[in-house]
Short mmCIF file of C-alpha atoms in Angstrom, two decimals:
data_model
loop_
_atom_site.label_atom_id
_atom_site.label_comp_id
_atom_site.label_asym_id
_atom_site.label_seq_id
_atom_site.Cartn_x
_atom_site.Cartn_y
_atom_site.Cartn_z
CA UNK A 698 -13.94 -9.86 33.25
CA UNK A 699 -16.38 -11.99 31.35
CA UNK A 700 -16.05 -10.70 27.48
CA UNK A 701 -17.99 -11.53 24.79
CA UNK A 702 -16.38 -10.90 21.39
CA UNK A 703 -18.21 -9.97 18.19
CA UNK A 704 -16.45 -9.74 14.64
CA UNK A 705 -18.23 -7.65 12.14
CA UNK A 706 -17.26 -5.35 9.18
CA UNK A 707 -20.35 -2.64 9.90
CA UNK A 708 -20.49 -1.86 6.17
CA UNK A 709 -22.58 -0.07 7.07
CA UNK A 710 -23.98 0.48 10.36
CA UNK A 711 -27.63 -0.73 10.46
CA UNK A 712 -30.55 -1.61 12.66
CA UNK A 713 -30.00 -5.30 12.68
CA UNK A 714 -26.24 -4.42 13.81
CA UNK A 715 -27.98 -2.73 16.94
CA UNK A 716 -30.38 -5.51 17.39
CA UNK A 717 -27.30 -7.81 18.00
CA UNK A 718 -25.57 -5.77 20.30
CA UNK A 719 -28.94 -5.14 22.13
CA UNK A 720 -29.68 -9.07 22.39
CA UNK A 721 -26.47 -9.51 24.01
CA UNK A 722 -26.93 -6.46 26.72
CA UNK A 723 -30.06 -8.05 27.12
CA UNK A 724 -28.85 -11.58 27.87
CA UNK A 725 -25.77 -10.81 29.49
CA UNK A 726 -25.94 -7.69 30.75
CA UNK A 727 -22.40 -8.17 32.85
CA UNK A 728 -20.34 -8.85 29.85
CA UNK A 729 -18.41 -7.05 28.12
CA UNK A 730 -18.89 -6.23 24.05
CA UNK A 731 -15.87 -6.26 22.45
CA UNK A 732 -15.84 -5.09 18.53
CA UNK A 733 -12.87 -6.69 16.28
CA UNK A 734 -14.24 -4.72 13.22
CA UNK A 735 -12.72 -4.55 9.66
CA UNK A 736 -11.21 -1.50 8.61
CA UNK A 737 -10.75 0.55 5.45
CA UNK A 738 -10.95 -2.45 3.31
CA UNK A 739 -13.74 -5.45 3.73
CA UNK A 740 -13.63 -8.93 2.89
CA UNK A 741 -15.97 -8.47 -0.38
CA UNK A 742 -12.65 -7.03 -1.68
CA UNK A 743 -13.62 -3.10 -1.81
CA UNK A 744 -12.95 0.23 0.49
CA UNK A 745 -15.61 0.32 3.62
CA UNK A 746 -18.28 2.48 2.24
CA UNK A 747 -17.70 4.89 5.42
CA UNK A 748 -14.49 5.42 7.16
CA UNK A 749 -13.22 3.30 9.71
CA UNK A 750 -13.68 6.20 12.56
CA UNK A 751 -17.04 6.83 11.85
CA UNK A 752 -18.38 3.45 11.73
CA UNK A 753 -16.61 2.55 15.10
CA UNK A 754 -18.16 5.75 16.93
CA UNK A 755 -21.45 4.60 15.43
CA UNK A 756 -21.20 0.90 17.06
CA UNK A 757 -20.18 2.46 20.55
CA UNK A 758 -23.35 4.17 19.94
CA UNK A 759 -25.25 1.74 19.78
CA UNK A 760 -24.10 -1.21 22.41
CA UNK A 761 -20.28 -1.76 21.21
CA UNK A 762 -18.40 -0.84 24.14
CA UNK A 763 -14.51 -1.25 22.86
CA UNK A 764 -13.82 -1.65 19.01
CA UNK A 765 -10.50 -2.87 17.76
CA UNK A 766 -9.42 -2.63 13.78
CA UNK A 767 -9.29 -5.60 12.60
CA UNK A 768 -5.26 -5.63 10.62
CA UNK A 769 -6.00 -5.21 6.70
CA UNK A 770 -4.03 -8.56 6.02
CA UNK A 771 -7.18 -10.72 7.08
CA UNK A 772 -9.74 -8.39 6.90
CA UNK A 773 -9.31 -8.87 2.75
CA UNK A 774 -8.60 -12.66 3.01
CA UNK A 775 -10.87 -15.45 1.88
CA UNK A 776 -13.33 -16.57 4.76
CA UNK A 777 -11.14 -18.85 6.60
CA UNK A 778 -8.46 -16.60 6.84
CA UNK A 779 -10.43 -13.85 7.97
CA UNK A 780 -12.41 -15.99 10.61
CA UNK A 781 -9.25 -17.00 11.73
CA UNK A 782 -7.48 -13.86 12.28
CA UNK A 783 -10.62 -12.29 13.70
CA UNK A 784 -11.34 -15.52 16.27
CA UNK A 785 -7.85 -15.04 17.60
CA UNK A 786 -7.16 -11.65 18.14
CA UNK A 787 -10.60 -11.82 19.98
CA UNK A 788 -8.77 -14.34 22.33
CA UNK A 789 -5.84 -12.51 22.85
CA UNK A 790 -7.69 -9.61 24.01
CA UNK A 791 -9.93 -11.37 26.56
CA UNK A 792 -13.22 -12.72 25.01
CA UNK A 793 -13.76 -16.04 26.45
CA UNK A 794 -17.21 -16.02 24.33
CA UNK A 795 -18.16 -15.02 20.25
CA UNK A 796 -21.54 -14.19 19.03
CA UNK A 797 -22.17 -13.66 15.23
CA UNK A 798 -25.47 -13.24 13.65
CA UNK A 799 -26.96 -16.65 11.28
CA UNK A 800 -29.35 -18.10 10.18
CA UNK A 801 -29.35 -20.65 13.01
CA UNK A 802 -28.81 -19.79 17.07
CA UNK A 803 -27.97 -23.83 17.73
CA UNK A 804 -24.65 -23.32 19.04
CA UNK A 805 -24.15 -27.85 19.42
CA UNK A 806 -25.07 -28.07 15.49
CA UNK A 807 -22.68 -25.37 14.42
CA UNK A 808 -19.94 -27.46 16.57
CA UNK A 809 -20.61 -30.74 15.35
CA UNK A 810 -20.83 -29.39 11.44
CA UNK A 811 -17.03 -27.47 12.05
CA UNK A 812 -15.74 -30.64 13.24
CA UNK A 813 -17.26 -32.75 10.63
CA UNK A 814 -16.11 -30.25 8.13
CA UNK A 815 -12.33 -31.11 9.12
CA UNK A 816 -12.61 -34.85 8.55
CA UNK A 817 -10.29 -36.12 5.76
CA UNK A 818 -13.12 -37.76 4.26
CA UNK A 819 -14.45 -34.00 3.67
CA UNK A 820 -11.38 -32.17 2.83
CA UNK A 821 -10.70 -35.34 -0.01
CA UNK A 822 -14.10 -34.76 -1.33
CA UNK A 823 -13.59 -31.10 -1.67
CA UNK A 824 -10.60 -30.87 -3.06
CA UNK A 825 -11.76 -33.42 -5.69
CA UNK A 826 -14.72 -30.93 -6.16
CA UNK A 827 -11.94 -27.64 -6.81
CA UNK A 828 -10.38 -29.93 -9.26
CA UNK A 829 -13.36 -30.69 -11.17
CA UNK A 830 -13.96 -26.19 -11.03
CA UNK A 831 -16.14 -25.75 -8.28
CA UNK A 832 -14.59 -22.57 -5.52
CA UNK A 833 -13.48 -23.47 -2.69
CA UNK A 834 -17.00 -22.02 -0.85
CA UNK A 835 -19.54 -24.32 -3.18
CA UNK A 836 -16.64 -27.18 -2.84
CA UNK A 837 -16.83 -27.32 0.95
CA UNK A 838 -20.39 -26.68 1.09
CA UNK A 839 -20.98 -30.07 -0.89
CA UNK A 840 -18.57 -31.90 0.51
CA UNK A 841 -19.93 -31.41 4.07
CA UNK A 842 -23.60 -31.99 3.07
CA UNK A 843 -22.38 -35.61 1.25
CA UNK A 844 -21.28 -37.05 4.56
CA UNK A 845 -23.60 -35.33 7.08
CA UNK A 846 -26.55 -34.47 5.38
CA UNK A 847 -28.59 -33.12 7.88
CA UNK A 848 -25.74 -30.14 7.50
CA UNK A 849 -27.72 -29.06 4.10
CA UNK A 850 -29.86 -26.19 6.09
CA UNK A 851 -27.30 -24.80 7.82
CA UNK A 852 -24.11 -24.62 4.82
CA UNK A 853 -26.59 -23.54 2.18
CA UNK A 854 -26.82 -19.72 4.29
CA UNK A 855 -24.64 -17.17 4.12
CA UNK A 856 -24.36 -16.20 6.92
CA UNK A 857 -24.13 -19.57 8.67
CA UNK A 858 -21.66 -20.33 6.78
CA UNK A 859 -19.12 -17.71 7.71
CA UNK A 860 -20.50 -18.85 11.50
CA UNK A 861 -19.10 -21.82 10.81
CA UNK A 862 -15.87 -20.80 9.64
CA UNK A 863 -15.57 -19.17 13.13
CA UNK A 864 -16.24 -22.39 14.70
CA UNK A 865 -14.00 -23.89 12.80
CA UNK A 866 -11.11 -21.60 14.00
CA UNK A 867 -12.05 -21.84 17.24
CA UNK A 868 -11.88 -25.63 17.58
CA UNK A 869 -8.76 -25.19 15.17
CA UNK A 870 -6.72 -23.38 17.47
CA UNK A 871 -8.01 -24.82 20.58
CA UNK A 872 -9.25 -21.14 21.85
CA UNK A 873 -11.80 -21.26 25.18
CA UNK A 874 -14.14 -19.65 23.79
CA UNK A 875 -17.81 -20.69 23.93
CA UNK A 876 -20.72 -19.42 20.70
CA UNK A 877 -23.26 -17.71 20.91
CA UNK A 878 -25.22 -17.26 17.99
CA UNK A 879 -28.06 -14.55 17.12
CA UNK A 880 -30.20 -15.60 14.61
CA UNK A 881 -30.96 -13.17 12.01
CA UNK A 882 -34.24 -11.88 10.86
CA UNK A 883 -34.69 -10.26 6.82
CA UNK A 884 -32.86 -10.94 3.86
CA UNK A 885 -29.16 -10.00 5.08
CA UNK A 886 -28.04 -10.85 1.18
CA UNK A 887 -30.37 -8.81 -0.71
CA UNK A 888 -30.12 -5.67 -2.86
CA UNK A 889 -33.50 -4.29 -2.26
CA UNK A 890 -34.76 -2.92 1.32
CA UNK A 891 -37.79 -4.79 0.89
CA UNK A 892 -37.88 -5.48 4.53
CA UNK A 893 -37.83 -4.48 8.01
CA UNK A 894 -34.29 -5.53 8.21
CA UNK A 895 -32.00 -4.82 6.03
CA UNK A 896 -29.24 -5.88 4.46
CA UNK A 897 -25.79 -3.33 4.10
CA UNK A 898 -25.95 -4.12 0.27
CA UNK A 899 -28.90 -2.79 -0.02
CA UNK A 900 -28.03 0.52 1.84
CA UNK A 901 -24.73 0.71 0.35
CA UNK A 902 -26.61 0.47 -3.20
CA UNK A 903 -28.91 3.03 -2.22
CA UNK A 904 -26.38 5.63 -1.51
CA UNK A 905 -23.52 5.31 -4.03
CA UNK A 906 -26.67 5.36 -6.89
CA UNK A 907 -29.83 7.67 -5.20
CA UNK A 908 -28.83 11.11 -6.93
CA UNK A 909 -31.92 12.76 -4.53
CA UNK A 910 -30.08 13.20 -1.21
CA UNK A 911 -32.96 14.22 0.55
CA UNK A 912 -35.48 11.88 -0.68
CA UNK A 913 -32.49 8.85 -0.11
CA UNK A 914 -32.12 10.22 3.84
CA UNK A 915 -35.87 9.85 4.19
CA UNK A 916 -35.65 6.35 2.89
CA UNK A 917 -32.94 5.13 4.49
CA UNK A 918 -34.06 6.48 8.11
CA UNK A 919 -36.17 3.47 9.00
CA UNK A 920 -32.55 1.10 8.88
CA UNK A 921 -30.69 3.08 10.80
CA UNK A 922 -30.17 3.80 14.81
CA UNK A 923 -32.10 6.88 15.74
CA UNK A 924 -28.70 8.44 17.07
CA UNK A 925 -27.02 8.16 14.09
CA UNK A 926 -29.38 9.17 11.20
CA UNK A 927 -28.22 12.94 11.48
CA UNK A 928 -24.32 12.10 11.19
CA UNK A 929 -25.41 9.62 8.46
CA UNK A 930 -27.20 11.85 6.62
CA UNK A 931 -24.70 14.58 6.62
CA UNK A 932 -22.42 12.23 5.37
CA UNK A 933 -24.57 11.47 2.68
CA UNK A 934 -25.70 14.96 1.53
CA UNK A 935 -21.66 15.68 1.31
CA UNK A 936 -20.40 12.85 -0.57
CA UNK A 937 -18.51 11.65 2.43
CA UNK A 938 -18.53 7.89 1.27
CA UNK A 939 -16.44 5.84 -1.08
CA UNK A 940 -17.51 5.80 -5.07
CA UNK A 941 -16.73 2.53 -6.30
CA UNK A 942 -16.34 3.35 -9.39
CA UNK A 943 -13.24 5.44 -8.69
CA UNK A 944 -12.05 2.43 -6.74
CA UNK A 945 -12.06 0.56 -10.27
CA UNK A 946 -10.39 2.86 -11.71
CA UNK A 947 -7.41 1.83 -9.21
CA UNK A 948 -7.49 -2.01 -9.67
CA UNK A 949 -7.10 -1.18 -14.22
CA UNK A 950 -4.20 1.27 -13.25
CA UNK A 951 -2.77 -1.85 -11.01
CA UNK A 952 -3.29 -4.51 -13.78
CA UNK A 953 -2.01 -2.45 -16.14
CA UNK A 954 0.54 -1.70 -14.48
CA UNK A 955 1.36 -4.76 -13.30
CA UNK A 956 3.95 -7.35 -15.13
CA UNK A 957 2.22 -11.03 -14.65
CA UNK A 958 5.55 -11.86 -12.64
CA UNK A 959 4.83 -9.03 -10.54
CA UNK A 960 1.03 -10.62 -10.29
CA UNK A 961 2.01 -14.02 -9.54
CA UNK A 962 3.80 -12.93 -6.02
CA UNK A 963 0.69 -11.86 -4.65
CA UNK A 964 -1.66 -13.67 -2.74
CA UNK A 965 -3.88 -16.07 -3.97
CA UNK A 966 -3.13 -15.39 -7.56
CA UNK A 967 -2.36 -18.92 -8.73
CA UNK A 968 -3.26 -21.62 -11.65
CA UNK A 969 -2.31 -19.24 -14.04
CA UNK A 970 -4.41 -16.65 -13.60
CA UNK A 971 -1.73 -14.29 -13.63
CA UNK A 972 -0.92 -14.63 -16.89
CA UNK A 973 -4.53 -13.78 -18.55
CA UNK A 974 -5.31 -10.68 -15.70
CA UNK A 975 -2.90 -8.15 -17.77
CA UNK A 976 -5.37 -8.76 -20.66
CA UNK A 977 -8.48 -8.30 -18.47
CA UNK A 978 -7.17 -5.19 -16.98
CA UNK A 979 -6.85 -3.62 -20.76
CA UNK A 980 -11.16 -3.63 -20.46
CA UNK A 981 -12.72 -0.56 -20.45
CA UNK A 982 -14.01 -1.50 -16.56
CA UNK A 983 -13.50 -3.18 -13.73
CA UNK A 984 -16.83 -5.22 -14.44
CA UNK A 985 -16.04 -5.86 -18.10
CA UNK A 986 -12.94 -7.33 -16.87
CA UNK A 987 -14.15 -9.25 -14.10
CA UNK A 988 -16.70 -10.74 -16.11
CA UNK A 989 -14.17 -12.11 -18.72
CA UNK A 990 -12.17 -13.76 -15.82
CA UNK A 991 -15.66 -14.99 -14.29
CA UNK A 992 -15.46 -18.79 -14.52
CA UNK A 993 -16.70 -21.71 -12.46
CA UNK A 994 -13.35 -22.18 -10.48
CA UNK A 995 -13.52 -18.61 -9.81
CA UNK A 996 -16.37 -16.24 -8.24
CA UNK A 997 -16.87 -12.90 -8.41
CA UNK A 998 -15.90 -12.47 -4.35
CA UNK A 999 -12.55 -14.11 -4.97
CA UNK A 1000 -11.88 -12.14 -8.19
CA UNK A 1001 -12.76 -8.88 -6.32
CA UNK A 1002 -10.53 -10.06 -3.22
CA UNK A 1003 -7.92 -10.38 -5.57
CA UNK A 1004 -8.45 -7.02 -7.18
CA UNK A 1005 -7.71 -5.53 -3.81
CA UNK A 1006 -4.62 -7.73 -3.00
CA UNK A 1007 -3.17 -5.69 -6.97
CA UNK A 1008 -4.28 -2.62 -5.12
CA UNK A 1009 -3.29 -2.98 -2.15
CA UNK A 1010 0.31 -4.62 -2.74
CA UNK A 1011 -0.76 -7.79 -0.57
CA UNK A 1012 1.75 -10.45 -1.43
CA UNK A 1013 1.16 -14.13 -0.87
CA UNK A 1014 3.93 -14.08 1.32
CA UNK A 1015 2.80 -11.42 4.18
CA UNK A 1016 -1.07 -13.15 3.78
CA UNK A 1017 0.77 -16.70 4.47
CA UNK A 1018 3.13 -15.26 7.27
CA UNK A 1019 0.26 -13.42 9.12
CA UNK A 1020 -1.93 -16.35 8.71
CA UNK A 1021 0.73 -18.53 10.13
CA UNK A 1022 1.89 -16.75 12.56
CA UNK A 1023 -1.41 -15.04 13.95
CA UNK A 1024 -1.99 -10.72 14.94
CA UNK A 1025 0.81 -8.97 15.88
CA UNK A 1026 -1.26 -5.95 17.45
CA UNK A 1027 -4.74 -4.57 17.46
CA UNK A 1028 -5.38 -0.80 17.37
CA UNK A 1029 -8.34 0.43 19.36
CA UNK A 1030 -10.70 2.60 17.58
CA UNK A 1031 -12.57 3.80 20.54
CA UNK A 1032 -14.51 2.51 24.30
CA UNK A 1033 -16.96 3.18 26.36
CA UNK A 1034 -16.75 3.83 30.61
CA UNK A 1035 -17.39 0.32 30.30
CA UNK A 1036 -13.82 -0.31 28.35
CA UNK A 1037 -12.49 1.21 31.16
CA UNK A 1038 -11.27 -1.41 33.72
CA UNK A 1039 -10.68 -4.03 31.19
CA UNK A 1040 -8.24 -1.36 29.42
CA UNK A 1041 -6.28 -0.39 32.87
CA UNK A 1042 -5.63 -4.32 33.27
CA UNK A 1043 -4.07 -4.91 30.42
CA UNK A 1044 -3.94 -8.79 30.17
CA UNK A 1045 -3.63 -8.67 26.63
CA UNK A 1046 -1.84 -11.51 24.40
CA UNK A 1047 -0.97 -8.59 21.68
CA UNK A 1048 -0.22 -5.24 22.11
CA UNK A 1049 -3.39 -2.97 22.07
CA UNK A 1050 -2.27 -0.38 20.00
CA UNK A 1051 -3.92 3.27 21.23
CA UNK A 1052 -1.00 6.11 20.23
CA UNK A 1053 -0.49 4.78 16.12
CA UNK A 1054 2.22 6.87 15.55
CA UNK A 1055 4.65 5.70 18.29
CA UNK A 1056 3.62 2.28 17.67
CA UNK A 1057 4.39 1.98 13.58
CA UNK A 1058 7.56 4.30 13.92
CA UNK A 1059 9.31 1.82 16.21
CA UNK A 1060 7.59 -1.58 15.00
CA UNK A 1061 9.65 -4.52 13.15
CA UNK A 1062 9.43 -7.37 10.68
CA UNK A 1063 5.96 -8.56 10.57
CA UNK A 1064 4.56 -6.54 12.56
CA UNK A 1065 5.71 -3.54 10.21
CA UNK A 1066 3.90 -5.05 7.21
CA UNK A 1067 0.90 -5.24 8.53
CA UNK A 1068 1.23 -1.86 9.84
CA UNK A 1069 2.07 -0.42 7.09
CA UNK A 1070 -0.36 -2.02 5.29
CA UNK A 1071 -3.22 -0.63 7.46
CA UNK A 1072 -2.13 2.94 6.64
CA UNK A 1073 -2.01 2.02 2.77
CA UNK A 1074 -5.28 0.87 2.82
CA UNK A 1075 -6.92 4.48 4.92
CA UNK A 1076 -5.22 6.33 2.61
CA UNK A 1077 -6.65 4.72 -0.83
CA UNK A 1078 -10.12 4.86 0.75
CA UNK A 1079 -9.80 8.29 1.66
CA UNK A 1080 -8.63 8.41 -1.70
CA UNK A 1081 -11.79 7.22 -3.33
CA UNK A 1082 -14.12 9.57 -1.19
CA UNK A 1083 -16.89 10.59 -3.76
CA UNK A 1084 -16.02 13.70 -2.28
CA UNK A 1085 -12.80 15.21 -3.29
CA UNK A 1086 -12.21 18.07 -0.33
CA UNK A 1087 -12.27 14.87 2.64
CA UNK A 1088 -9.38 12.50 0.20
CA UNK A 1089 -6.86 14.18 2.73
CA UNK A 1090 -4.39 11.22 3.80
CA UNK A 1091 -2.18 10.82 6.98
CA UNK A 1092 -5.69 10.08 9.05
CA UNK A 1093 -4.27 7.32 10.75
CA UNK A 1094 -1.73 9.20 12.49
CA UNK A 1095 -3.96 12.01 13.52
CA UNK A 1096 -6.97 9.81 15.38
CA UNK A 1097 -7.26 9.49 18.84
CA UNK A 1098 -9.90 6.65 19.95
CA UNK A 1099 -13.08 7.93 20.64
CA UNK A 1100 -14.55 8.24 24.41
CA UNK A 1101 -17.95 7.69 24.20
CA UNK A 1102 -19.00 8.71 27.95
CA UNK A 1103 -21.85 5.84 28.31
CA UNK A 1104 -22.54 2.76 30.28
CA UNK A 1105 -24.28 0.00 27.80
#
């Protein structure tokens, strides 16, 4: 079956979600949409704003036609990690094809920037850059543009950026696996819904800090999916979302908890950094303390990716291992009629994980970690629900994938 694979965190679900799953139906309206989405945790190093469920049934809503949790372990890694663990799982479940909104749809350039970005010529120059304290993103990012120039458009966006990374994995691992790229439209990066699209930090910074419920479901109604705007807003008038300020509360009780020993086994937490986060956690906030380890070497994301691994428990072990070693499992979230026949074949690389309960009581070793892992993180969101009647844990064990009786 010819499936096209899409990796996305739908943080949350928006209108310029649906306009790339509509593009695609549009285009290819044989293929399969396949959905490796992140879970309770994103890669900007903080609980999903909604839960993983909800935002899953939203996407089949709306074009999706399987989604697949994407395991916690790279869901909360740096970009290349992520891409990586995202790009493959993809492949073992069937997509022969990846599409990813940026800020470019020229599929050749991304190609030929991801290979030039693995020259050693590039790597040298940024590692030189990481030594002088620039992160690894601005690092690579100038390093490319010094030896191929005409790169400068493409690594200076966002979004193209992380496109690249997925290129890069691809051509990494040798996966068959062609791009195709849907460039974006609006400010994807900004805090203000200034536009007609928007971008999910502006939505998710209208609803943690809009104390008029009804006046913020009115606003937010033009960036959503008509079909989802009731459920949303429901959500919304109950406090069925994530405060992040509770979540802060989590990563001080971690770090000052936490011995810098204890610190130093988990991932990424290196150049002595461990040794000068006890004092940051004594702050009276998560953002005083992040700000007094803010430096050049280190940006906020990586800081806040960090945060979660103290939360979380994510050793550097388990990130390496995973990374190394590639997914174990995905767990389906929900489908669509159209799921249907590529479900009964089964020609899967990795177990395709429906029943969670049978699955984690009788997995092993690696597999078991990241497991485990996955349930840790659904039960801290649920645990910083601004709402305190829905913090009720266990969920994983209770869901069944949702059946979403439509043909996209």
């Amino acid at each position: 079956m010819n499936c096209i694979g899409i990796v996305t965190e739908y943080n949350p679900f928006h209108t310029g979600h649906a306009y790339q799953l509509n593009t695609l139906a549009e285009r290819y309206p044989d293929a399969l949409r396949i959905v490796v989405m992140s879970g309770s945790f994103v890669q900007r190093g903080e609980p999903a704003l909604f839960d993983k469920f909800t935002r899953a049934r939203w996407a089949l809503l709306n074009g999706a036609h399987a989604v697949i949790e994407l395991p916690t372990v790279y869901a909360t890694a740096n970009a290349e990690r992520f891409a990586a663990g995202a790009v493959r799982l993809l492949h073992q479940l069937g997509a022969r094809a990846l599409s990813f909104g940026s800020e470019t749809n020229n599929a050749a350039l991304l190609q030929k920037i991801a290979a030039k970005s693995s020259d050693k010529a590039v790597q040298e120059a940024c590692r030189q850059a990481m030594k002088n304290g620039e992160f690894y993103g601005t690092a690579l990012r100038q390093a490319i543009i010094a030896q191929y120039p005409e790169a400068a458009p493409i690594v200076n966006q966002p979004n193209a950026l992380l496109g690249l990374e997925y290129t890069k994995a691809i051509q990494t691992y040798g996966l068959n696996m062609n791009l195709i790229p849907v460039k974006r439209e609006g400010e994807h990066h900004n805090d203000e819904l200034t536009t007609d699209w928007p971008s999910g930090s502006a939505l998710r910074r209208q609803i943690r800090t809009n104390d008029n419920k009804d006046h913020l479901s009115k606003t937010l109604a033009p960036y959503l999916p008509a079909n989802i705007i009731a459920d949303c807003q429901e959500k919304i008038l109950f406090n069925d979302y994530t405060e992040i300020e509770r979540y802060h509360d989590f990563i001080l009780y971690e770090s000052r908890k936490l011995s810098a020993t204890q610190l130093a086994s988990l991932a990424d937490f290196n150049e002595g950094l461990h040794q000068v986060w006890p004092s940051a956690g004594q702050k009276e906030s998560w953002t005083s303390a992040l700000d007094s380890l803010k430096s050049k070497r280190y940006s906020y994301a990586r800081l806040n990716r960090m945060a979660t691994y103290t939360v979380l428990g994510i050793s550097r072990r388990l990130q390496d291992e995973a990374h190394e070693t590639g997914p174990q499992y995905g767990r389906l979230l929900g489908f669509t009629d159209a799921a249907r026949p590529w479900l009964q074949r089964k020609e899967f690389d990795v177990p395709l994980i429906q029943k969670w309960a049978p699955f984690v009581n009788t997995a092993t070793g690696l597999t078991a970690e990241m497991a485990t892992l996955d349930q840790k993180a659904t039960d801290i969101q649920k645990l910083c629900i601004k709402n305190a009647s829905n913090r009720k844990g266990g969920e994983d064990f209770y869901f069944t994938p949702w059946y979403i009786k439509i043909t996209l």
